[in-house]
PDB file of C-alpha atoms and ligand atoms in Angstrom:
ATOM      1  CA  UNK A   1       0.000   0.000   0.000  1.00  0.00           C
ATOM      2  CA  UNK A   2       1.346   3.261  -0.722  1.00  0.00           C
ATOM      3  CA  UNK A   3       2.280   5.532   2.547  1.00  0.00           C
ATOM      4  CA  UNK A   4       1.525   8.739   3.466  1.00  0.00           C
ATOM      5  CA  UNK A   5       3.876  11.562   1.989  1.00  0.00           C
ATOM      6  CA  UNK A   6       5.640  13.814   3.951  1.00  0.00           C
ATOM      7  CA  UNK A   7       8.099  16.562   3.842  1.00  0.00           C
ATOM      8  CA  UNK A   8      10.571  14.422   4.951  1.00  0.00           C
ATOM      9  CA  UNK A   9      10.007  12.097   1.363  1.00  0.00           C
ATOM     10  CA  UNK A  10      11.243  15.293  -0.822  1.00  0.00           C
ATOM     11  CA  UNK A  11      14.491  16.087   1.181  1.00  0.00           C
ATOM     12  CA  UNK A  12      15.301  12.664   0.348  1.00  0.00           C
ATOM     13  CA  UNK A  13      14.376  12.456  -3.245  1.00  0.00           C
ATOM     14  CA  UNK A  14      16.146  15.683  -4.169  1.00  0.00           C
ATOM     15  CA  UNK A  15      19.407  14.051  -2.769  1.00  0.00           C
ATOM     16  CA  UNK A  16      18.699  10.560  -3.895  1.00  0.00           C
ATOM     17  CA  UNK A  17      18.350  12.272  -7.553  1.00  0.00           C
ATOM     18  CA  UNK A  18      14.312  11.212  -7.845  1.00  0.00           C
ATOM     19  CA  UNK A  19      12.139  13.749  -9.401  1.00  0.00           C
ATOM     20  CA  UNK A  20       9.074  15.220  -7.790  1.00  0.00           C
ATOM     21  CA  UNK A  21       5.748  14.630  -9.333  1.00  0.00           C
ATOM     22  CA  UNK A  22       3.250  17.777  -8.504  1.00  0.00           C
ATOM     23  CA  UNK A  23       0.113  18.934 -10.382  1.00  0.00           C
ATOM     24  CA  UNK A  24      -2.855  20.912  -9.095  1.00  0.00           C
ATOM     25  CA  UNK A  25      -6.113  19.479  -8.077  1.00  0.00           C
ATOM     26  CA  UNK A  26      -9.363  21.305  -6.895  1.00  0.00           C
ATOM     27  CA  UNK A  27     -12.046  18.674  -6.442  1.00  0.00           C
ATOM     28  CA  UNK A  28     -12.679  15.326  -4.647  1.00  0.00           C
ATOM     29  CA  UNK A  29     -13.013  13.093  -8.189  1.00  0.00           C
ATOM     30  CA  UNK A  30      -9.811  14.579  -9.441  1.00  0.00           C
ATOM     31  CA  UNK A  31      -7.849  14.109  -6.500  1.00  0.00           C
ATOM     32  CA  UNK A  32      -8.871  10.379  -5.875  1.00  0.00           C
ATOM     33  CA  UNK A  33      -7.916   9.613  -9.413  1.00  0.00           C
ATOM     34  CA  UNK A  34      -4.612  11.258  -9.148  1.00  0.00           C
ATOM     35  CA  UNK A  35      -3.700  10.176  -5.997  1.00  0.00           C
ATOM     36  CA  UNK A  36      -4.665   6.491  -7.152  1.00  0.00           C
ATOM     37  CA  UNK A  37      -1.619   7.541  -9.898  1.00  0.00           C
ATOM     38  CA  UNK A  38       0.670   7.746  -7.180  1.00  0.00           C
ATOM     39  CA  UNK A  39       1.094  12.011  -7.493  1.00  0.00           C
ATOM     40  CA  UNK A  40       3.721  13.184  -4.934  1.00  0.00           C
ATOM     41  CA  UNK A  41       2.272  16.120  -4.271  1.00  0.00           C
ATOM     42  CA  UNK A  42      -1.167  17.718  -4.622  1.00  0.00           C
ATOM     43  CA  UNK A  43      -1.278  21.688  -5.190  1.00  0.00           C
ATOM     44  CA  UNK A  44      -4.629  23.189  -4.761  1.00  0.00           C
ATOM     45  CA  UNK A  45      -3.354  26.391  -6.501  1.00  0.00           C
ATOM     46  CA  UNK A  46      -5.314  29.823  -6.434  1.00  0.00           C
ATOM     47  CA  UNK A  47      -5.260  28.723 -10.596  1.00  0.00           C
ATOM     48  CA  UNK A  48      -8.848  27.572  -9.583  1.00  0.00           C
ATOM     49  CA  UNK A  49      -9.832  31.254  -9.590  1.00  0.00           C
ATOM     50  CA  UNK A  50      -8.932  30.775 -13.455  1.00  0.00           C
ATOM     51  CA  UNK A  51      -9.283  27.361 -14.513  1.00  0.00           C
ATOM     52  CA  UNK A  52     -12.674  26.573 -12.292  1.00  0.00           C
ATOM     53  CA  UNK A  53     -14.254  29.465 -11.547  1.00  0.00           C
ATOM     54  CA  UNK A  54     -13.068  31.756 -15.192  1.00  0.00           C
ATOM     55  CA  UNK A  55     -11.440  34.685 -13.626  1.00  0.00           C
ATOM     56  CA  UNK A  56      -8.933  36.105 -15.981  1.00  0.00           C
ATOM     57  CA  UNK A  57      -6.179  35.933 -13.124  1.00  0.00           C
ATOM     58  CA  UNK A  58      -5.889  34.411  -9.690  1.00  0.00           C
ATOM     59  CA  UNK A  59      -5.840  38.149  -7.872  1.00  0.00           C
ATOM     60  CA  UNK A  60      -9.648  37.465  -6.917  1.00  0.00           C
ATOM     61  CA  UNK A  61      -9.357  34.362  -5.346  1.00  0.00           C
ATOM     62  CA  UNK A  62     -10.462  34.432  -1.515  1.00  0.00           C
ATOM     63  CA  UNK A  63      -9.549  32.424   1.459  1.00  0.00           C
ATOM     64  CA  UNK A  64     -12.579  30.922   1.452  1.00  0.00           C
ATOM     65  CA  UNK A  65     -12.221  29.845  -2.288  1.00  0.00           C
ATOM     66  CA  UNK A  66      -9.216  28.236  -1.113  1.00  0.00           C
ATOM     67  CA  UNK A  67     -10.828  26.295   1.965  1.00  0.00           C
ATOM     68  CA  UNK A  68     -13.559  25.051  -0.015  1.00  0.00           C
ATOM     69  CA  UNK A  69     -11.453  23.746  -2.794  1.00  0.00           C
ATOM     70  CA  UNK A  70      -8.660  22.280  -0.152  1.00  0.00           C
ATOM     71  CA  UNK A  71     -11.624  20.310   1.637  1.00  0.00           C
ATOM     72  CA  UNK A  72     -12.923  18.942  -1.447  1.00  0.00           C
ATOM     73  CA  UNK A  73      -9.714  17.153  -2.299  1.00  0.00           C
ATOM     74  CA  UNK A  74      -9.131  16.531   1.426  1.00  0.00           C
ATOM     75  CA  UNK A  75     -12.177  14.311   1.502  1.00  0.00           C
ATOM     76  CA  UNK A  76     -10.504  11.768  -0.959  1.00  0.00           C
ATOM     77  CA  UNK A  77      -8.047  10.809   1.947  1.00  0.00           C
ATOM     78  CA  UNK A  78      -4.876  11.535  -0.570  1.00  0.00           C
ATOM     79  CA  UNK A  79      -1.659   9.695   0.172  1.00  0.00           C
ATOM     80  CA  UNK A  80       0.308  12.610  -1.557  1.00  0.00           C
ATOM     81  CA  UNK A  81       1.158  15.520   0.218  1.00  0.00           C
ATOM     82  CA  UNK A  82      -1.111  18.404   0.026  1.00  0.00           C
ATOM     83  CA  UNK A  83      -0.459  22.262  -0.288  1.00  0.00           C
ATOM     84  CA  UNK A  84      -2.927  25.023  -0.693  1.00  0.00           C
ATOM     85  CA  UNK A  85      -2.095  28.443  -1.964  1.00  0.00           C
ATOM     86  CA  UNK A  86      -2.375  31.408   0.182  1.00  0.00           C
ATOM     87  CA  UNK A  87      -4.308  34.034  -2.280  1.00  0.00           C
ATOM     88  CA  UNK A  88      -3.953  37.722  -3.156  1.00  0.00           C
ATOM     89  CA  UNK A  89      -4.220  39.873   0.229  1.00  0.00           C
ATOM     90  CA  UNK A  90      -4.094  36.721   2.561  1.00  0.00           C
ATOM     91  CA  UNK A  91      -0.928  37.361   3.906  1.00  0.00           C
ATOM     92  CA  UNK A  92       0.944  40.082   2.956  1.00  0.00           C
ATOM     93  CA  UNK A  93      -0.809  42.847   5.118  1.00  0.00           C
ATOM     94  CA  UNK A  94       0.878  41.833   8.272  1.00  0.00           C
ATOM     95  CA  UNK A  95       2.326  39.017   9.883  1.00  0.00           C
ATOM     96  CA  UNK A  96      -0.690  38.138  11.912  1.00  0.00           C
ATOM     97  CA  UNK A  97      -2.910  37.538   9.279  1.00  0.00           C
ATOM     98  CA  UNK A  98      -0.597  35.475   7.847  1.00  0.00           C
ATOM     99  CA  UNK A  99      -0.097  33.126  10.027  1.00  0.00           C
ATOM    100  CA  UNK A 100      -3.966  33.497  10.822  1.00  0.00           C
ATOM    101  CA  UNK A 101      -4.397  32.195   7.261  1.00  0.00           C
ATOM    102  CA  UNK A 102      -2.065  29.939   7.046  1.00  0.00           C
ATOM    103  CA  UNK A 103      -3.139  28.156  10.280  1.00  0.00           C
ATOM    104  CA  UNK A 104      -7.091  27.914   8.524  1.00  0.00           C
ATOM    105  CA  UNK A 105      -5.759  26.347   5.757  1.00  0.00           C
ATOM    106  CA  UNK A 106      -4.376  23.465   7.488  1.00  0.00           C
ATOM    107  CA  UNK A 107      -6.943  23.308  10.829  1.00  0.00           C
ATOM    108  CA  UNK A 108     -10.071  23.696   8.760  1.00  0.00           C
ATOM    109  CA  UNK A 109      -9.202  22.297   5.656  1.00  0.00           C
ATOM    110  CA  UNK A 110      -6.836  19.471   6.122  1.00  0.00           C
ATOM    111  CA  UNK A 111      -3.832  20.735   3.755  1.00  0.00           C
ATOM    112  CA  UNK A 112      -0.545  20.030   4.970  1.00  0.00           C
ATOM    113  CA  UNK A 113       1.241  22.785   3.835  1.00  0.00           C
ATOM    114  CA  UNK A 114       0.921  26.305   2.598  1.00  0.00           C
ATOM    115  CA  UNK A 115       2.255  28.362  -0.894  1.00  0.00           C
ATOM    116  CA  UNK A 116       3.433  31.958  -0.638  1.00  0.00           C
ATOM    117  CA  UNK A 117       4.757  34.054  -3.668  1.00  0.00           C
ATOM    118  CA  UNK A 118       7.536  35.905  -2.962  1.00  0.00           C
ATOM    119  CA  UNK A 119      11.469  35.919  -2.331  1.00  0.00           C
ATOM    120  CA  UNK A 120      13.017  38.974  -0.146  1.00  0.00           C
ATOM    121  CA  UNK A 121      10.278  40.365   0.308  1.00  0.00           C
ATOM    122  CA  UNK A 122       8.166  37.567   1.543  1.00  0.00           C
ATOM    123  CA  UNK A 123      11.260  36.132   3.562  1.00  0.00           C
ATOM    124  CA  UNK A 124       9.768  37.070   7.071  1.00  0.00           C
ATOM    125  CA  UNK A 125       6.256  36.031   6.697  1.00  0.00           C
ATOM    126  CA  UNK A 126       7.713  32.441   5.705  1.00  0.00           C
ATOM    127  CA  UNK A 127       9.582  32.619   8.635  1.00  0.00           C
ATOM    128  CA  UNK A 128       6.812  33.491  10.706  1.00  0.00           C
ATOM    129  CA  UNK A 129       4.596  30.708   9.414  1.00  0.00           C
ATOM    130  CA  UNK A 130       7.339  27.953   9.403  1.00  0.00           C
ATOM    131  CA  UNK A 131       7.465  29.170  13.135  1.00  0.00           C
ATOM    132  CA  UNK A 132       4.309  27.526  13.738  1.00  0.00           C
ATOM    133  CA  UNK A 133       5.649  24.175  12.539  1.00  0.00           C
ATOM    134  CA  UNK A 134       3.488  24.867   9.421  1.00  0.00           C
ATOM    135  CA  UNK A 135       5.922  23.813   6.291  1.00  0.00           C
ATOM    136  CA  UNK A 136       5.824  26.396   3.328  1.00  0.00           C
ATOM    137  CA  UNK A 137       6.710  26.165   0.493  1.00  0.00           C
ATOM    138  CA  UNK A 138       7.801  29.615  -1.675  1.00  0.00           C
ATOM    139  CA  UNK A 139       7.131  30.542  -5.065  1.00  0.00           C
ATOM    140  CA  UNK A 140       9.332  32.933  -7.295  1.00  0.00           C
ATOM    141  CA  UNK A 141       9.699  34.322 -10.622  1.00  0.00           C
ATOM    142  CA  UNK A 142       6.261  34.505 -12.737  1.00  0.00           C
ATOM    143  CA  UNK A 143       4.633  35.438  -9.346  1.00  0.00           C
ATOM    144  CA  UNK A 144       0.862  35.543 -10.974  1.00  0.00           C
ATOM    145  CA  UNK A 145      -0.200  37.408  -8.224  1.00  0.00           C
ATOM    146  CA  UNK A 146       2.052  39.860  -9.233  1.00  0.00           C
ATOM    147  CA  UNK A 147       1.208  40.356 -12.683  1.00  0.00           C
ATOM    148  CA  UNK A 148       0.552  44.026 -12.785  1.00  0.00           C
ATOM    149  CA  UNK A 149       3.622  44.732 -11.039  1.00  0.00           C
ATOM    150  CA  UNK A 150       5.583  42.519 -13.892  1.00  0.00           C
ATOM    151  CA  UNK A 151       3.282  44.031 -16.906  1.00  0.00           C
ATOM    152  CA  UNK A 152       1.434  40.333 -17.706  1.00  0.00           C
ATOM    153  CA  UNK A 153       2.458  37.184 -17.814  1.00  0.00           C
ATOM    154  CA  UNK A 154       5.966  37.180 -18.838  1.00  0.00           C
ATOM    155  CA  UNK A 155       9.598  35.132 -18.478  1.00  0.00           C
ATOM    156  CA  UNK A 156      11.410  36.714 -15.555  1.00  0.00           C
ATOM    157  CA  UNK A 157      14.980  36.784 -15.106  1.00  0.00           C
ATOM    158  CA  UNK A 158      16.273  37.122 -18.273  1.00  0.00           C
ATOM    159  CA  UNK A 159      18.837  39.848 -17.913  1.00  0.00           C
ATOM    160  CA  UNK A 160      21.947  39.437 -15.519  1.00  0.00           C
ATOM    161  CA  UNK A 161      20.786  41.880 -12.916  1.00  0.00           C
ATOM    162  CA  UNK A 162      16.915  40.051 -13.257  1.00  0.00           C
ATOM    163  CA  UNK A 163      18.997  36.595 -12.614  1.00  0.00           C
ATOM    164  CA  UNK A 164      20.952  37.706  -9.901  1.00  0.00           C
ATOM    165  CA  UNK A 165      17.994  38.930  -7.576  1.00  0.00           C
ATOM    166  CA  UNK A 166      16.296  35.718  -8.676  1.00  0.00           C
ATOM    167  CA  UNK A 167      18.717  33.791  -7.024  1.00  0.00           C
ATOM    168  CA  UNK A 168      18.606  36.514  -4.154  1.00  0.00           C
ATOM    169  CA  UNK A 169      14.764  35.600  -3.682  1.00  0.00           C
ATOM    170  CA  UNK A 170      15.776  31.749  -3.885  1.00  0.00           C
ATOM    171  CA  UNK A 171      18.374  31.807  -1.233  1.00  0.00           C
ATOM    172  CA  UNK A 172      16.330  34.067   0.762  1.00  0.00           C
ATOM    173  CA  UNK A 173      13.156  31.679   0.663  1.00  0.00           C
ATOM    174  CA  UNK A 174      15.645  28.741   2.071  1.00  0.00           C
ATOM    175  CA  UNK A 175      16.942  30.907   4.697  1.00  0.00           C
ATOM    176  CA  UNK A 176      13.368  31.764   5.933  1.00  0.00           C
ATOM    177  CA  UNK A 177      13.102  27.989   5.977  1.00  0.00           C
ATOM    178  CA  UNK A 178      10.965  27.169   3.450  1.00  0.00           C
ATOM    179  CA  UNK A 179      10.889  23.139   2.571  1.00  0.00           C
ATOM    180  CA  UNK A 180      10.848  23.300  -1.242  1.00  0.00           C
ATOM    181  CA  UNK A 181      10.491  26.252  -3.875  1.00  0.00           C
ATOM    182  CA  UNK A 182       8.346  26.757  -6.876  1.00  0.00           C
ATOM    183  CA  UNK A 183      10.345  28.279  -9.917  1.00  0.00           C
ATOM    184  CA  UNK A 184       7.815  29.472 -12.212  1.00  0.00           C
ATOM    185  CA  UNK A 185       8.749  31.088 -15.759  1.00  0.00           C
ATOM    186  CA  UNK A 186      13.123  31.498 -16.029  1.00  0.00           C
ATOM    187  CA  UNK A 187      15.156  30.753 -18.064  1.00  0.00           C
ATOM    188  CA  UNK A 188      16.238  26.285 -17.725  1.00  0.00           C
ATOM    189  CA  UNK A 189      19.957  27.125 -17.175  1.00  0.00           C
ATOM    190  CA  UNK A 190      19.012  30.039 -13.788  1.00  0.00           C
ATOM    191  CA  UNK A 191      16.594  27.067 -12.406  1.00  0.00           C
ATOM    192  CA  UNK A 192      19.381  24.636 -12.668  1.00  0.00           C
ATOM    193  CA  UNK A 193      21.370  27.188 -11.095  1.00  0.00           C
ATOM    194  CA  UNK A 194      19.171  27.710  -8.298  1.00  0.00           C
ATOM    195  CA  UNK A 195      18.530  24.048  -8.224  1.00  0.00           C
ATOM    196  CA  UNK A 196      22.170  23.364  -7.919  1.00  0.00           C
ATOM    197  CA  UNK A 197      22.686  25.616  -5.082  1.00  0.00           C
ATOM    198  CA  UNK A 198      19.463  24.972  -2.798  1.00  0.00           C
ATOM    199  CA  UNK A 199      19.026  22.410  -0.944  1.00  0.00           C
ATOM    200  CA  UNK A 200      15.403  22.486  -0.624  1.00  0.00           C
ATOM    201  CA  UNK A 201      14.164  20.843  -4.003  1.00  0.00           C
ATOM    202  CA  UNK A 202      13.034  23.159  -6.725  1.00  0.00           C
ATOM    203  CA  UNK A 203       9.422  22.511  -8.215  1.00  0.00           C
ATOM    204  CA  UNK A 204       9.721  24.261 -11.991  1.00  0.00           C
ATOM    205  CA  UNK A 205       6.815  25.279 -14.175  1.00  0.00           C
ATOM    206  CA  UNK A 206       8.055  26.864 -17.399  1.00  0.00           C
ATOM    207  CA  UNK A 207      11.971  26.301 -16.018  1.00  0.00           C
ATOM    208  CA  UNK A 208      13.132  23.525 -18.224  1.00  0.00           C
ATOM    209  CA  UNK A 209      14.112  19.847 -17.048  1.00  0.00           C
ATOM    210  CA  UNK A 210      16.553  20.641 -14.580  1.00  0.00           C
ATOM    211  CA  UNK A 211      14.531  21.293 -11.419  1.00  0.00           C
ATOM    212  CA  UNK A 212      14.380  18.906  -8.579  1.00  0.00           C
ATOM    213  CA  UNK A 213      10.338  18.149  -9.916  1.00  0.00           C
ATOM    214  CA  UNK A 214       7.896  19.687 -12.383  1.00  0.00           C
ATOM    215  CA  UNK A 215       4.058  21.338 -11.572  1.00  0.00           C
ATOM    216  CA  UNK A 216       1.697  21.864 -14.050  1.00  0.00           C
ATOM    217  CA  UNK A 217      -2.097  22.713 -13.447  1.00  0.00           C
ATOM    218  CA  UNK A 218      -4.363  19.449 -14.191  1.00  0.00           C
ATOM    219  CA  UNK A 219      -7.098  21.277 -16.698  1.00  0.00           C
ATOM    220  CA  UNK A 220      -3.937  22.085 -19.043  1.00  0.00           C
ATOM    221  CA  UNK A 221      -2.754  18.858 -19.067  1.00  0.00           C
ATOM    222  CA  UNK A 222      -6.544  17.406 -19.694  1.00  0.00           C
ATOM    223  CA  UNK A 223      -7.107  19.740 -22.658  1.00  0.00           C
ATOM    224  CA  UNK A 224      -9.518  21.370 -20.493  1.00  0.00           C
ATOM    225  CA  UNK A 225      -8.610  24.964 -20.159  1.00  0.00           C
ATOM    226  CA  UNK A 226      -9.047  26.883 -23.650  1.00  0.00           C
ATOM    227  CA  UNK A 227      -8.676  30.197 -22.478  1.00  0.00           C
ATOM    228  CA  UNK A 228      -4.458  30.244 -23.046  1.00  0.00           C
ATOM    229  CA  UNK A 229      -1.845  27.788 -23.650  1.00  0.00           C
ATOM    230  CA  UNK A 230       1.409  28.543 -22.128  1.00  0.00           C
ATOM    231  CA  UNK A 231       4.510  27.343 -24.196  1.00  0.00           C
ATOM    232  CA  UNK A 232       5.496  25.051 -21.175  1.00  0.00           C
ATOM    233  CA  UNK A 233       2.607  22.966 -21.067  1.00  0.00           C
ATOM    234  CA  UNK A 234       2.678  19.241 -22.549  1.00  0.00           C
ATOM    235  CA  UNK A 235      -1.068  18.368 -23.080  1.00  0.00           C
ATOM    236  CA  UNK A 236      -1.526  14.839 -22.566  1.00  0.00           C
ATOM    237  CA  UNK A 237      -5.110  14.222 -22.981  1.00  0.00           C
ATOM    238  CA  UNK A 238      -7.784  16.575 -25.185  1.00  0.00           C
ATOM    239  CA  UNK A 239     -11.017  16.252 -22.828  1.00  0.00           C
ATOM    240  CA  UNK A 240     -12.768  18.956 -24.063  1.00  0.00           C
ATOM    241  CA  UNK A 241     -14.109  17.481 -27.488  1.00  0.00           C
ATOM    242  CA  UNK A 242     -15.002  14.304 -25.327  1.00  0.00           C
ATOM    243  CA  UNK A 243     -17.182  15.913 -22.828  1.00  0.00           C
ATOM    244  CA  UNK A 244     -18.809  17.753 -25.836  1.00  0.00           C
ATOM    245  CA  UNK A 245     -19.678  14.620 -27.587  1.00  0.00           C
ATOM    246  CA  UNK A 246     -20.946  12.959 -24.508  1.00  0.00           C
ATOM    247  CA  UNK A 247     -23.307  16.101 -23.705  1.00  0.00           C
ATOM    248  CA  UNK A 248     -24.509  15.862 -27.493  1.00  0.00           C
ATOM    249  CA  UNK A 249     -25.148  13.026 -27.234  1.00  0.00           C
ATOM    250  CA  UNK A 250     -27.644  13.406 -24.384  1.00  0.00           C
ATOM    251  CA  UNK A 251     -29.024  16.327 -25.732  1.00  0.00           C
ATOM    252  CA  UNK A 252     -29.501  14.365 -28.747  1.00  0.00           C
ATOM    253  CA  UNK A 253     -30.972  11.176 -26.521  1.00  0.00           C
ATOM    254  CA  UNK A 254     -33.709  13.347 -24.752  1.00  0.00           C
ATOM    255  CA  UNK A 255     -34.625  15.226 -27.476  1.00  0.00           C
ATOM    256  CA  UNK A 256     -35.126  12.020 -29.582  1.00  0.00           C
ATOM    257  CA  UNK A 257     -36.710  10.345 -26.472  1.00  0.00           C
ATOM    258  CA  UNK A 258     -34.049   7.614 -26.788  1.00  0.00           C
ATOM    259  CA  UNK A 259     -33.146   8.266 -23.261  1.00  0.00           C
ATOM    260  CA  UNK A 260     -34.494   7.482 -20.685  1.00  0.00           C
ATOM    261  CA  UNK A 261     -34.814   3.248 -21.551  1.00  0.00           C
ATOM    262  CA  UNK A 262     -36.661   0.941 -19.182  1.00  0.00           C
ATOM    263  CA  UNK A 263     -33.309  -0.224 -18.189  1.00  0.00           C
ATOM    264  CA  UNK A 264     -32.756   3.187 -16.212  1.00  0.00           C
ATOM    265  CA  UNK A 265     -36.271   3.488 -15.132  1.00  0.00           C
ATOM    266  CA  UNK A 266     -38.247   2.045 -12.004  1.00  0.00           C
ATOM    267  CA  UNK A 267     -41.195  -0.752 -11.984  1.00  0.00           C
TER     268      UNK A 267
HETATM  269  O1  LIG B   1      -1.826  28.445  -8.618  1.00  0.00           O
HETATM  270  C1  LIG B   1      -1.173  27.524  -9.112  1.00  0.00           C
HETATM  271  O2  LIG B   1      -1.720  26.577  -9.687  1.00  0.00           O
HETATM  272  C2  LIG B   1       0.285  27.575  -9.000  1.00  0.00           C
HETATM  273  C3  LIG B   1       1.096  26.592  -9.763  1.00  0.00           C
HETATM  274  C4  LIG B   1       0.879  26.628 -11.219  1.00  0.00           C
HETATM  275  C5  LIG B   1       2.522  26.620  -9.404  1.00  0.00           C
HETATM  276  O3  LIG B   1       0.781  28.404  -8.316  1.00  0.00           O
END
């Protein structure tokens, strides 16, 4: 049977060379099935803001957004570690609310851990929430709750000054004690940089192959999300036309009277 993840498994698989297996999950039927797939760790990003709920970014995502969403795949009992994203305005007006929000997202909805964008500047609040034995884990470079600040959705640290406070942010995040680190959007050879250096493992989206694991968010990888298509997504199903079919074709059943049979009806 497989056993219960813990932070403890990716401290040991970043030195034991074994890559880290993440992708995002907002819903009980999703995260049964994935967890059945043996997923190391389950995100429950504020992406739901975009990808469930059809924001155009994850800056209106609430706490109580997050709580639902972080019960929901809670109550499939997941093996794989689970951490839930602290959203826009949760914890960067003072260290009390912080660690106020943090501490919901594991006592009433089950996650294990907490995600917080941010490098220097975010430094203390990690430390204050890894205070309360609550393991964080950071998130740097394409920030996408910073998106106005970085004028859209766009590669950061491609210049040598943009690298060199990436790596700032990275070591920073460690320091504040942090117990892995998303690298979002740079450049494959500054994530293998940062990867070489840390040694917290490195979780990259859009930072090439070198990273200590890889994230992605579950409706790109389904085909599910038509909206945008980042260049660093690898679709590996297309569920969208199948879902169509299957609703035509009960549209087309109940208009035709084909369904229901006898077979799904009651004596
Ligand atoms: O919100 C999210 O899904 C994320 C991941 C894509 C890293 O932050």
């Amino acid at each position: 049977m497989q056993k219960k993840k813990t932070v403890l498994d990716f401290q040991r698989m970043k030195a034991e060379g074994e890559r880290i297996a993440v992708l995002t999950c907002y819903d009980y039927p999703t995260a049964a099935i994935m967890d059945g797939c043996g997923i190391d760790i389950i995100l429950i990003g504020d992406s739901a803001g975009v990808v469930v709920a059809g924001y155009d970014n994850t800056l209106p995502v609430t706490m109580d957004e997050m709580i639902y969403h972080t019960k929901a795949v809670m109550r499939a009992q997941p093996k794989a570690f689970v951490v839930a994203d602290l959203p826009f305005l949760s914890y960067q007006i003072d260290l009390a609310g912080a660690r106020l929000n943090a501490g919901r997202l594991i006592k009433e909805a089950g996650a294990a851990a907490v995600k917080i964008e941010g490098g220097v500047n975010i430094a203390e609040t990690i430390a204050a929430i890894t205070a309360m034995d609550i393991p964080v884990m950071g998130h740097i470079g394409l920030t996408p709750q910073s998106l106005h600040r970085m004028g859209g959705f766009k590669v950061q640290g491609k210049s040598e000054q943009q690298a060199e406070k990436l790596l700032e942010d990275a070591r920073a995040v460690e320091r504040a004690g942090a117990f892995a680190v998303v690298l979002e959007g740079i450049p494959m050879g500054l994530a293998g940089k940062i990867t070489a250096e840390l040694s917290i493992p490195t979780i990259g989206i859009g930072a090439g192959p070198s990273c200590d694991g890889q994230v992605l968010v579950l409706h790109d990888i389904l085909g599910l999300c038509s909206k945008y298509s980042p260049k660093f997504v690898k679709r590996y199903a297309e569920l969208t036309p199948v879902i169509a079919e299957a609703v035509s074709s009960y549209i087309a059943d109940v208009k035709g009277g084909t369904f229901p049979e006898e077979r799904h009806s009651f004596k």
